[in-house]
N, CA and C of each residue as an Amber inpcrd file, in Angstrom:
protein
   582
  11.1880000  -9.6670000 -21.2480000  12.3220000 -10.5800000 -20.7630000
  13.3750000  -9.7870000 -20.0970000  13.7250000 -10.2690000 -18.9270000
  14.7500000  -9.5650000 -18.0760000  16.1130000  -9.7750000 -18.6980000
  16.9370000  -8.7480000 -18.6210000  18.2830000  -8.8480000 -19.0520000
  19.2340000  -8.9510000 -17.9080000  19.6590000 -10.2100000 -17.5200000
  20.5270000 -10.4990000 -16.4370000  21.9950000 -10.2290000 -16.8340000
  22.2860000  -9.9880000 -18.0440000  23.7330000  -9.8950000 -18.5330000
  24.3070000  -8.4860000 -18.1650000  23.5400000  -7.4520000 -18.0070000
  24.0750000  -6.1180000 -17.7860000  24.7180000  -5.9990000 -16.4180000
  24.2420000  -6.7780000 -15.4060000  24.7550000  -6.5160000 -14.0110000
  25.4140000  -7.8000000 -13.5260000  26.2030000  -8.5120000 -14.3060000
  26.9260000  -9.6580000 -13.9640000  26.0390000 -10.7640000 -13.4080000
  24.8720000 -10.8220000 -14.0320000  23.9640000 -11.9050000 -13.6300000
  22.8160000 -11.4600000 -12.6620000  22.9270000 -10.2240000 -12.1010000
  22.0320000  -9.7330000 -11.1630000  21.1770000  -8.4880000 -11.6630000
  19.9720000  -8.4860000 -11.2790000  19.1060000  -7.1630000 -11.5170000
  18.7290000  -6.6170000 -10.2230000  18.6900000  -5.2530000 -10.1110000
  18.1590000  -4.5710000  -8.8760000  16.6240000  -4.8200000  -8.9210000
  16.0950000  -5.0290000  -7.6200000  14.6890000  -5.1850000  -7.4670000
  14.1700000  -4.1550000  -6.4390000  13.2780000  -3.3300000  -6.7930000
  12.5870000  -2.3860000  -5.9270000  11.3420000  -3.0700000  -5.4870000
  11.1210000  -3.0850000  -4.1740000  10.0070000  -3.7480000  -3.5530000
   9.0390000  -2.6750000  -2.9350000   7.8140000  -2.7570000  -3.4270000
   6.8190000  -1.7340000  -3.0610000   5.5610000  -2.4700000  -2.4180000
   5.0130000  -1.8130000  -1.3380000   3.7960000  -2.3620000  -0.7020000
   2.5980000  -2.1890000  -1.6690000   1.9490000  -3.2180000  -1.9840000
   0.8730000  -3.0750000  -3.0150000  -0.2440000  -2.2310000  -2.5710000
  -0.5420000  -2.0970000  -1.2810000  -1.6780000  -1.3480000  -0.7230000
  -1.1960000   0.1670000  -0.6410000  -0.1040000   0.3680000   0.0310000
   0.2400000   1.7910000   0.3190000   1.1650000   2.4010000  -0.6670000
   1.7630000   1.6200000  -1.5920000   2.7180000   2.0250000  -2.5160000
   4.0300000   2.4880000  -1.9220000   4.3440000   2.2640000  -0.6700000
   5.4340000   2.5800000  -0.0340000   6.6350000   1.7480000  -0.4570000
   7.7970000   2.3380000  -0.7410000   8.9360000   1.5170000  -1.1240000
   9.5050000   0.9040000   0.1500000   9.5950000  -0.4510000   0.0940000
   9.9750000  -1.1560000   1.3240000  11.4290000  -1.5060000   1.4320000
  12.0410000  -1.8400000   0.2260000  13.4890000  -2.2950000   0.2540000
  13.9540000  -2.3660000  -1.2210000  15.2700000  -2.5580000  -1.3140000
  15.9120000  -2.8950000  -2.6400000  16.7290000  -4.1530000  -2.4090000
  16.6310000  -5.0150000  -3.3830000  17.3640000  -6.2600000  -3.2920000
  17.9150000  -6.5800000  -4.7640000  18.4990000  -7.7080000  -4.8130000
  19.0300000  -8.2390000  -6.1800000  18.4950000  -9.5770000  -6.4260000
  18.3120000  -9.9580000  -7.5780000  17.9220000 -11.2640000  -8.0840000
  18.8960000 -11.6340000  -9.2240000  19.0460000 -12.9870000  -9.1710000
  19.6760000 -13.6490000 -10.3970000  18.4910000 -14.3300000 -11.0040000
  18.7880000 -15.0300000 -12.0890000  17.7420000 -15.6950000 -12.8890000
  17.0560000 -16.7660000 -11.9910000  17.7280000 -17.4640000 -11.3140000
  17.1410000 -18.5600000 -10.3970000  16.2590000 -17.9860000  -9.3260000
  16.6300000 -16.8270000  -8.7610000  15.7890000 -16.2120000  -7.6980000
  14.4930000 -15.7150000  -8.3030000  14.6720000 -15.2080000  -9.5330000
  13.4790000 -14.6650000 -10.2750000  12.4810000 -15.7330000 -10.5810000
  13.0490000 -16.9100000 -11.0740000  12.1890000 -17.9980000 -11.3580000
  11.4760000 -18.5190000 -10.1460000  12.1930000 -18.6920000  -9.1150000
  11.6400000 -19.2120000  -7.7950000  10.5550000 -18.1970000  -7.2850000
  10.7810000 -16.8490000  -7.3920000   9.7260000 -15.8470000  -7.0260000
   8.5660000 -16.0440000  -7.8310000   8.6660000 -16.2110000  -9.1360000
   7.4630000 -16.3480000  -9.9260000   6.6560000 -17.5100000  -9.7120000
   7.4320000 -18.7370000  -9.4270000   6.7310000 -19.9430000  -9.0980000
   6.0240000 -19.9370000  -7.8770000   6.6730000 -19.4880000  -6.7860000
   6.2000000 -19.5900000  -5.4390000   5.3090000 -18.4370000  -5.0240000
   5.4080000 -17.3190000  -5.7970000   4.6480000 -16.0520000  -5.4220000
   5.1310000 -15.4960000  -4.1040000   6.3400000 -15.8460000  -3.8470000
   7.0200000 -15.2190000  -2.5790000   8.3730000 -14.7950000  -2.9570000
   8.7190000 -13.6060000  -2.5320000   9.9480000 -13.0070000  -3.0460000
  11.1920000 -13.6950000  -2.5430000  12.0720000 -14.0600000  -3.4750000
  13.4210000 -14.5720000  -3.0970000  14.4830000 -13.7070000  -3.8220000
  15.4350000 -13.4070000  -3.1310000  16.6090000 -12.5850000  -3.6330000
  17.8320000 -13.4410000  -3.7300000  18.8190000 -12.9330000  -4.4210000
  20.1690000 -13.5410000  -4.3490000  20.9780000 -12.6640000  -3.4630000
  21.4380000 -13.2700000  -2.3670000  22.2420000 -12.5480000  -1.3430000
  23.6650000 -12.4700000  -1.8220000  24.1010000 -11.2830000  -1.9790000
  25.4660000 -10.9980000  -2.4600000  26.5060000 -11.3190000  -1.3200000
  26.0420000 -11.1310000  -0.1270000  26.8750000 -11.3290000   1.0600000
  27.0960000 -12.8280000   1.3480000  25.9080000 -13.5980000   1.1240000
  25.9290000 -15.0280000   1.4670000  26.2050000 -15.8680000   0.3090000
  26.1760000 -15.2370000  -0.9340000  26.2970000 -15.9910000  -2.1810000
  25.3240000 -17.2040000  -2.3410000  24.0570000 -16.9400000  -2.0180000
  22.9930000 -17.9120000  -2.1150000  21.7200000 -17.3100000  -2.2540000
  20.7000000 -18.1300000  -2.7750000  19.4050000 -17.5450000  -2.7430000
  18.8480000 -17.3640000  -1.2950000  17.9920000 -16.3140000  -1.2230000
  17.6120000 -15.9470000   0.1510000  16.0780000 -15.4980000  -0.0010000
  15.1570000 -16.3110000   0.6950000  13.7270000 -15.8900000   0.6020000
  13.4980000 -14.9670000   1.8230000  13.0090000 -13.6810000   1.4060000
  12.7420000 -12.6180000   2.4810000  11.7830000 -13.2940000   3.4140000
  12.1420000 -13.2980000   4.6450000  11.2410000 -13.8800000   5.7560000
  11.5010000 -15.2600000   6.0560000  12.5260000 -15.9140000   5.5180000
  12.8300000 -17.3430000   5.8030000  13.1450000 -17.5430000   7.2940000
  13.6650000 -16.5490000   7.9540000  13.9680000 -16.6300000   9.4000000
  12.9940000 -16.0160000  10.1940000  12.6060000 -14.7680000   9.8640000
  11.6940000 -13.9420000  10.6510000  10.2660000 -14.3250000  10.3800000
   9.8440000 -14.8530000   9.3340000   8.4360000 -15.1510000   8.9900000
   7.7730000 -13.8990000   8.2960000   8.5580000 -12.8810000   8.1160000
   8.0330000 -11.6600000   7.4590000   8.2280000 -11.6900000   6.0000000
   7.4580000 -12.6760000   5.3170000   7.4860000 -12.9050000   3.8930000
   7.0010000 -11.7630000   3.1420000   7.3640000 -11.6590000   1.8930000
   6.7740000 -10.7140000   0.8960000   6.1210000 -11.4750000  -0.1510000
   4.7670000 -11.4240000  -0.1170000   4.0060000 -12.1530000  -1.1200000
   3.8060000 -11.3890000  -2.4210000   4.1790000 -11.9890000  -3.4940000
   4.0950000 -11.1810000  -4.7540000   2.7770000 -11.0560000  -5.2430000
   2.4290000  -9.8230000  -5.5950000   1.1550000  -9.4350000  -6.2180000
   1.3240000  -9.2340000  -7.6930000   2.2350000  -8.3510000  -8.0830000
   2.5260000  -8.1420000  -9.4850000   3.9360000  -7.6650000  -9.6500000
   4.4130000  -7.6320000 -10.9090000   5.7610000  -7.1790000 -11.1470000
   5.6670000  -6.2970000 -12.3670000   6.6850000  -5.4230000 -12.5430000
   6.9150000  -4.5660000 -13.7260000   8.3700000  -4.5280000 -14.0270000
   8.6810000  -4.7350000 -15.2940000  10.0340000  -4.5580000 -15.8040000
  10.2330000  -3.2450000 -16.3270000  11.4750000  -2.5670000 -16.0690000
  11.5790000  -1.2420000 -16.4790000  11.8890000  -1.2670000 -18.1270000
  12.0490000   0.0150000 -18.6000000  12.1500000   0.1620000 -20.0120000
  13.3790000  -0.5190000 -20.7180000  14.4760000  -0.6540000 -19.7540000
  15.7040000  -1.1920000 -20.3380000  15.7980000  -2.7860000 -20.0980000
  14.7640000  -3.3750000 -19.4560000  14.7060000  -4.7350000 -19.0280000
  15.8280000  -5.1880000 -18.1020000  16.2450000  -4.2880000 -17.2420000
  17.3130000  -4.7280000 -16.3200000  17.0210000  -4.2200000 -14.9430000
  15.7550000  -3.9370000 -14.5730000  15.3750000  -3.6270000 -13.2200000
  13.9510000  -4.0780000 -13.0280000  13.6000000  -4.6570000 -11.8230000
  12.2560000  -5.0730000 -11.4970000  11.6560000  -4.1680000 -10.4230000
  10.3220000  -4.0440000 -10.5700000   9.5180000  -3.3350000  -9.4800000
   8.5930000  -4.3940000  -9.0990000   8.6680000  -4.8900000  -7.8410000
   7.6690000  -5.8390000  -7.3550000   6.6020000  -5.2080000  -6.3280000
   5.4030000  -5.4730000  -6.6010000   4.3850000  -5.0480000  -5.6890000
   4.0560000  -6.2940000  -4.8670000   4.0920000  -6.0250000  -3.5240000
   3.9620000  -7.2440000  -2.5910000   2.9100000  -6.9540000  -1.4520000
   2.5610000  -7.9490000  -0.8270000   1.8770000  -7.8370000   0.4520000
   2.8190000  -8.2660000   1.5590000   3.3540000  -7.4130000   2.4350000
   4.2820000  -7.8380000   3.3830000   3.5910000  -8.4970000   4.5690000
   4.1960000  -9.5820000   5.1340000   3.6380000 -10.3180000   6.2340000
   4.0360000  -9.6650000   7.6180000   4.7330000  -8.6180000   7.5100000
   5.2950000  -8.0110000   8.7550000   6.2400000  -6.9230000   8.3300000
   7.0310000  -6.4970000   9.2930000   8.0480000  -5.5630000   8.9450000
   9.0470000  -6.0970000   7.9030000   9.5270000  -5.1460000   7.1080000
  10.3420000  -5.6170000   5.9690000  11.7930000  -5.3800000   6.4020000
  12.1560000  -4.3860000   7.0910000  13.5750000  -4.0900000   7.4230000
  13.9790000  -4.9400000   8.5290000  15.2690000  -5.3730000   8.6220000
  15.9230000  -6.2080000   9.6250000  15.8660000  -5.4520000  10.9750000
  15.6840000  -4.1930000  10.9840000  15.5550000  -3.4550000  12.1520000
  14.2360000  -3.5630000  12.8180000  13.2880000  -4.1080000  12.0840000
  11.9410000  -4.1680000  12.6460000  11.0220000  -3.0870000  12.0990000
  11.5690000  -2.1610000  11.3220000  10.8120000  -1.1070000  10.7210000
   9.9670000  -1.6590000   9.4800000   8.9730000  -1.0530000   9.1860000
   8.0360000  -1.4090000   8.0970000   8.8050000  -1.3290000   6.7050000
   9.7260000  -0.4110000   6.6800000  10.4770000  -0.1640000   5.4190000
  12.0250000   0.0920000   5.7710000  12.8110000  -0.2380000   4.8060000
  14.2950000  -0.0140000   4.9450000  14.5780000   1.5140000   4.7470000
  13.5870000   2.1820000   4.1490000  13.7460000   3.6610000   3.9670000
  12.8150000   4.3930000   4.9450000  13.4330000   4.8790000   6.0280000
  12.7300000   5.4240000   7.0890000  12.2810000   6.8520000   6.7350000
  11.0540000   7.0870000   7.0240000  10.4610000   8.5140000   7.0280000
   9.8430000   8.7700000   8.2560000   9.5190000  10.0150000   8.5290000
   8.7930000  10.3350000   9.8400000   7.5170000   9.7080000   9.8980000
   6.7050000   9.5130000   8.8930000   5.4730000   8.8790000   8.9160000
   5.2150000   8.1880000   7.5480000   4.2450000   7.3910000   7.5090000
   3.9260000   6.7370000   6.2820000   3.2460000   7.6610000   5.3500000
   3.9210000   8.1240000   4.3430000   3.4410000   9.1820000   3.5140000
   2.2360000   8.7580000   2.6780000   2.0000000   7.5070000   2.6050000
   0.7830000   6.8620000   1.8870000  -0.2040000   6.4300000   2.8080000
  -0.3180000   6.9390000   4.0450000  -1.2590000   6.3560000   5.0350000
  -2.6660000   6.3570000   4.5740000  -3.0750000   7.3050000   3.7310000
  -4.4370000   7.3010000   3.2240000  -4.7190000   6.0170000   2.4890000
  -3.7940000   5.4650000   1.7800000  -3.9700000   4.2020000   1.0420000
  -3.9630000   3.0460000   2.0570000  -3.1520000   3.1960000   3.0840000
  -3.2470000   2.2340000   4.1850000  -4.5560000   2.2160000   4.9200000
  -5.0970000   3.4100000   5.1820000  -6.4240000   3.5840000   5.8610000
  -7.5030000   2.9870000   4.9580000  -7.3420000   3.0840000   3.6580000
  -8.3530000   2.4840000   2.8260000  -8.3120000   0.9480000   3.0110000
  -7.1560000   0.4470000   3.1790000  -6.9990000  -0.9510000   3.4720000
  -7.5690000  -1.3850000   4.7710000  -7.4210000  -0.5480000   5.8380000
  -8.0380000  -0.7950000   7.1490000  -9.5510000  -0.7240000   7.0690000
 -10.1430000   0.1600000   6.3570000 -11.5380000   0.2650000   6.1300000
 -12.0730000  -1.0850000   5.3850000 -11.3000000  -1.4220000   4.3330000
 -11.6740000  -2.7120000   3.6410000 -11.6450000  -3.8460000   4.6090000
 -10.6010000  -4.0060000   5.4990000 -10.5660000  -5.1260000   6.4610000
 -11.7350000  -5.1070000   7.4460000 -12.1860000  -3.8510000   7.8570000
 -13.3440000  -3.7630000   8.6760000 -14.6000000  -4.2820000   7.9020000
 -14.7280000  -4.0750000   6.6750000 -15.7960000  -4.6170000   5.8760000
 -15.7680000  -6.1870000   5.7300000 -14.4300000  -6.6330000   5.4970000
 -14.2810000  -8.0400000   5.3040000 -14.4610000  -8.7620000   6.5560000
 -14.0210000  -8.2330000   7.6930000 -14.1210000  -8.9290000   8.9830000
 -14.7310000  -7.9560000   9.9250000 -16.0220000  -7.9420000  10.0190000
 -16.7000000  -7.0040000  10.8040000 -16.4690000  -7.3040000  12.3760000
 -16.3140000  -6.2340000  13.0980000 -16.1740000  -6.2900000  14.5180000
 -17.2120000  -5.3190000  15.1770000 -17.8090000  -5.9430000  16.2490000
 -18.8680000  -5.0820000  16.8530000 -18.2920000  -3.8000000  17.5250000
 -17.0140000  -3.6800000  17.8020000 -16.4460000  -2.5500000  18.4690000
 -15.9300000  -1.5730000  17.4010000 -15.9790000  -1.9030000  16.1080000
 -15.4630000  -1.0780000  15.1130000 -16.4450000   0.1190000  14.6400000
 -15.8830000   1.2870000  14.6300000 -16.5930000   2.4460000  14.2200000
 -17.1440000   2.3010000  12.7300000 -16.2500000   1.7980000  11.9450000
 -16.6450000   1.4690000  10.5110000 -17.8170000   0.6190000  10.4740000
 -17.8740000  -0.4710000  11.2760000 -18.9100000  -1.4040000  11.2890000
 -20.2120000  -0.7130000  11.8390000 -20.0610000   0.1460000  12.8610000
 -21.3460000   0.7840000  13.3040000 -21.8690000   1.7570000  12.2500000
 -21.0180000   2.3830000  11.3860000 -21.5260000   3.2290000  10.2960000
 -22.2120000   2.2780000   9.3040000 -21.5700000   1.2100000   8.9080000
 -22.0560000   0.3370000   7.8850000 -23.3510000  -0.2690000   8.3020000
 -23.6470000  -0.5990000   9.5690000 -24.8800000  -1.0870000  10.0400000
 -26.0970000   0.0170000   9.8820000 -25.6780000   1.2110000   9.8920000
 -26.7130000   2.2630000   9.7120000 -27.0610000   2.4680000   8.3000000
 -26.3110000   1.9330000   7.3040000 -26.6770000   2.0690000   5.9080000
 -26.0680000   3.2040000   5.2700000 -26.1980000   3.2240000   3.9290000
 -25.6600000   4.1450000   3.0650000 -26.1840000   5.6500000   3.3470000
 -27.3900000   5.7340000   3.6030000 -27.9830000   7.0180000   3.8750000
 -27.2750000   7.7600000   4.9420000 -27.0150000   6.9810000   6.1080000
 -26.3840000   7.5340000   7.2800000 -24.8770000   7.9090000   6.9850000
 -24.1940000   6.9850000   6.1600000 -22.8370000   7.2920000   5.8550000
 -22.7280000   8.5280000   4.9660000 -23.5930000   8.6400000   3.9090000
 -23.6170000   9.7880000   3.1010000 -23.9460000  11.0910000   3.9060000
 -24.8190000  11.0050000   4.8530000 -25.1380000  12.1100000   5.7610000
 -24.0350000  12.5260000   6.5520000 -23.2940000  11.5850000   7.0770000
 -22.0630000  11.8350000   7.8800000 -20.9050000  12.5220000   7.0370000
 -20.8520000  12.1440000   5.6990000 -19.8900000  12.8370000   4.8510000
 -20.3260000  14.3230000   4.6390000 -21.5850000  14.6200000   4.5070000
 -22.1480000  15.9190000   4.3620000 -21.8300000  16.7050000   5.6120000
 -22.0760000  16.1650000   6.7430000 -21.8590000  16.8490000   7.9800000
 -20.4010000  17.2930000   8.2020000 -19.5910000  16.2990000   7.8580000
 -18.0440000  16.5330000   7.9640000 -17.5610000  17.5750000   6.9600000
 -18.2460000  17.6510000   5.7520000 -17.9360000  18.6040000   4.7790000
 -18.2590000  19.9730000   5.2250000 -19.4970000  20.1200000   5.8240000
 -19.8840000  21.4130000   6.2970000 -18.8390000  21.8240000   7.4720000
 -18.5500000  20.9340000   8.4340000 -17.6260000  21.3020000   9.4760000
 -16.2190000  21.6180000   8.9880000 -15.8490000  21.0460000   7.8910000
 -14.5310000  21.3340000   7.2220000 -14.6040000  22.7930000   6.6820000
 -15.6480000  23.2090000   6.0020000 -15.8310000  24.5510000   5.4730000
 -15.8450000  25.5140000   6.5960000 -16.4810000  25.2120000   7.6190000
 -16.6050000  26.2130000   8.8080000 -15.1740000  26.3900000   9.3520000
 -14.5210000  25.2860000   9.6060000 -13.1920000  25.3440000  10.0910000
 -12.2490000  26.0890000   9.2320000 -12.3620000  25.9310000   7.8990000
 -11.4530000  26.6120000   7.0130000 -11.8080000  28.1420000   7.0080000
 -12.9360000  28.6160000   7.3600000 -13.2970000  30.0420000   7.2560000
 -13.1830000  30.6850000   8.5720000 -13.4430000  29.9860000   9.7430000
 -13.5210000  30.6810000  10.9980000 -12.7560000  29.9490000  12.2530000
 -12.0740000  28.9020000  11.9940000 -11.3750000  28.3160000  13.0540000
  -9.8400000  28.1980000  12.8090000  -9.1260000  27.4420000  13.7160000
  -7.7350000  27.3240000  13.7040000  -7.2660000  26.4940000  12.6470000
  -6.0540000  26.5160000  12.2470000  -5.5560000  25.5660000  11.3280000
  -5.6510000  24.0510000  11.9230000  -5.3700000  23.9030000  13.2170000
  -5.5470000  22.6020000  13.8570000  -6.9530000  22.0810000  13.7230000
  -7.9620000  22.9790000  13.9350000  -9.3150000  22.5890000  13.6980000
  -9.6440000  22.1210000  12.2350000  -9.0410000  22.8980000  11.3390000
  -9.3020000  22.5610000   9.9090000  -8.6340000  21.2460000   9.6070000
  -7.4160000  21.0040000  10.0350000  -6.7630000  19.6820000   9.8820000
  -7.6260000  18.5540000  10.4100000  -8.0920000  18.6790000  11.6260000
  -8.9770000  17.6540000  12.1720000 -10.3240000  17.4460000  11.4200000
 -10.9450000  18.5020000  11.0900000 -12.1970000  18.2980000  10.3030000
 -11.8790000  17.7880000   8.8940000 -10.8350000  18.1370000   8.2600000
 -10.4630000  17.6250000   7.0040000 -10.1950000  16.0720000   7.0270000
  -9.4720000  15.7140000   8.1200000  -9.2430000  14.3360000   8.3410000
 -10.4670000  13.5220000   8.5940000 -11.4560000  14.0900000   9.2530000
 -12.7590000  13.4140000   9.5540000 -13.5030000  13.2140000   8.2490000
 -13.4220000  14.3030000   7.4540000 -14.1600000  14.3110000   6.0600000
 -13.6390000  13.2390000   5.1910000 -12.1670000  13.1230000   5.1650000
 -11.5420000  12.1540000   4.2900000 -11.9000000  10.7170000   4.7830000
 -11.7760000  10.4660000   6.1720000 -12.0950000   9.1070000   6.6590000
 -13.5560000   8.7310000   6.2430000 -14.4940000   9.6710000   6.4800000
 -15.8900000   9.2120000   6.2200000 -16.1480000   9.1010000   4.7930000
 -15.3930000   9.8850000   3.9210000 -15.5060000   9.6940000   2.4490000
 -14.9760000   8.3100000   2.0210000 -13.8190000   7.8230000   2.6880000
 -13.2590000   6.6010000   2.4370000 -14.3590000   5.4650000   2.6910000
 -15.0850000   5.6030000   3.7960000 -16.1330000   4.6400000   4.1220000
 -17.2190000   4.6460000   3.0480000 -17.6180000   5.8950000   2.7110000
 -18.6950000   5.9340000   1.7240000 -18.2660000   5.3310000   0.3560000
 -17.0520000   5.5850000  -0.0810000 -16.4310000   5.0730000  -1.2920000
 -16.4910000   3.5110000  -1.1930000 -16.0960000   2.9150000  -0.1300000
 -16.0860000   1.5050000   0.0910000 -17.5930000   1.0490000   0.0840000
 -18.5040000   1.7250000   0.7080000 -19.9000000   1.3720000   0.7900000
 -20.4390000   1.2080000  -0.6610000 -19.9930000   2.0620000  -1.4700000
 -20.4560000   2.0650000  -2.9210000 -19.7340000   0.9290000  -3.8060000
 -18.8060000   0.3520000  -3.1190000 -18.0920000  -0.8260000  -3.8140000
 -16.9590000  -0.2610000  -4.7360000 -16.5380000   0.8480000  -4.3780000
 -15.4110000   1.4400000  -5.2070000 -14.1530000   1.5640000  -4.2760000
 -13.0450000   2.1620000  -4.9770000 -11.9000000   2.3680000  -4.2220000
 -11.0990000   3.5610000  -4.7250000  -9.9980000   3.8630000  -4.0730000
  -9.2720000   5.1610000  -4.4950000  -8.6510000   5.0070000  -5.8570000
  -8.3690000   3.7850000  -6.2340000  -7.7900000   3.6010000  -7.6380000
  -8.7490000   3.9440000  -8.6040000 -10.1050000   3.6680000  -8.4070000
 -11.1520000   4.0730000  -9.3590000 -11.1100000   5.5750000  -9.4590000
 -11.1050000   6.3040000  -8.3950000 -11.1660000   7.7730000  -8.3410000
  -9.8840000   8.3670000  -9.0510000  -8.7130000   7.7850000  -8.6980000
  -7.4590000   8.2790000  -9.2800000  -7.4580000   8.0710000 -10.7850000
  -8.0550000   6.9630000 -11.2310000  -8.0300000   6.7810000 -12.7590000
  -9.0070000   7.7870000 -13.3430000 -10.0730000   8.1130000 -12.7760000
 -11.1120000   9.0700000 -13.2130000 -10.4330000  10.4540000 -13.2770000
  -9.6890000  10.8340000 -12.1700000  -9.1220000  12.0980000 -12.1430000
  -8.0410000  12.2020000 -13.2040000  -7.1960000  11.1810000 -13.3050000
  -6.1190000  11.1830000 -14.3390000  -6.7220000  11.3380000 -15.7580000
  -7.9160000  10.7210000 -16.0780000  -8.5160000  10.7920000 -17.3980000
  -8.9360000  12.2100000 -17.6120000  -9.3860000  12.8610000 -16.5650000
  -9.8370000  14.2060000 -16.7100000  -8.7820000  15.3460000 -16.7540000
  -7.6140000  14.9420000 -16.3670000  -6.4190000  15.8950000 -16.3010000
  -6.0420000  16.3010000 -17.7870000  -5.8900000  17.4990000 -18.0270000
  -5.5110000  18.0000000 -19.4310000  -4.0430000  18.4330000 -19.2890000
């Protein structure tokens, strides 16, 4: 149960991209905004400057669709995981917290691979790998692993970065081909961590 009493009827709300885990914005909700968000599965804030409810995207169309929520240990802050329908920031940026690059792009890339599986395109490299089957995908991962080792031992840092990136990309495709995802691997690694 959220405690709206601590902040004069408002709780801070951290909004995070469900796929990339990137923090998109911070807003505030009163009890009415929270109820509306839960009912509609679309994020609504209480605008302190306008003194009214404000659904993110009501003018731009860049809605935030609610996937899940988490209440902090003191029951006075929300973390919302969302699917953004476009840029979150009013400046047109994907996040209100600008960084040089999306630090969680590997998670975003996993989502791109998934979309290529869900909506195949003849011009997609992922689709061409998929059409060749799991043996070819696994073989490609092996080839990229060997090239990564060679680059690590005998080539430039730039070559190593490129080969490592190729390996990671092809591994993401193989993981998807096996019907798994990075969350499965992360949970496995966490369970093995001592």
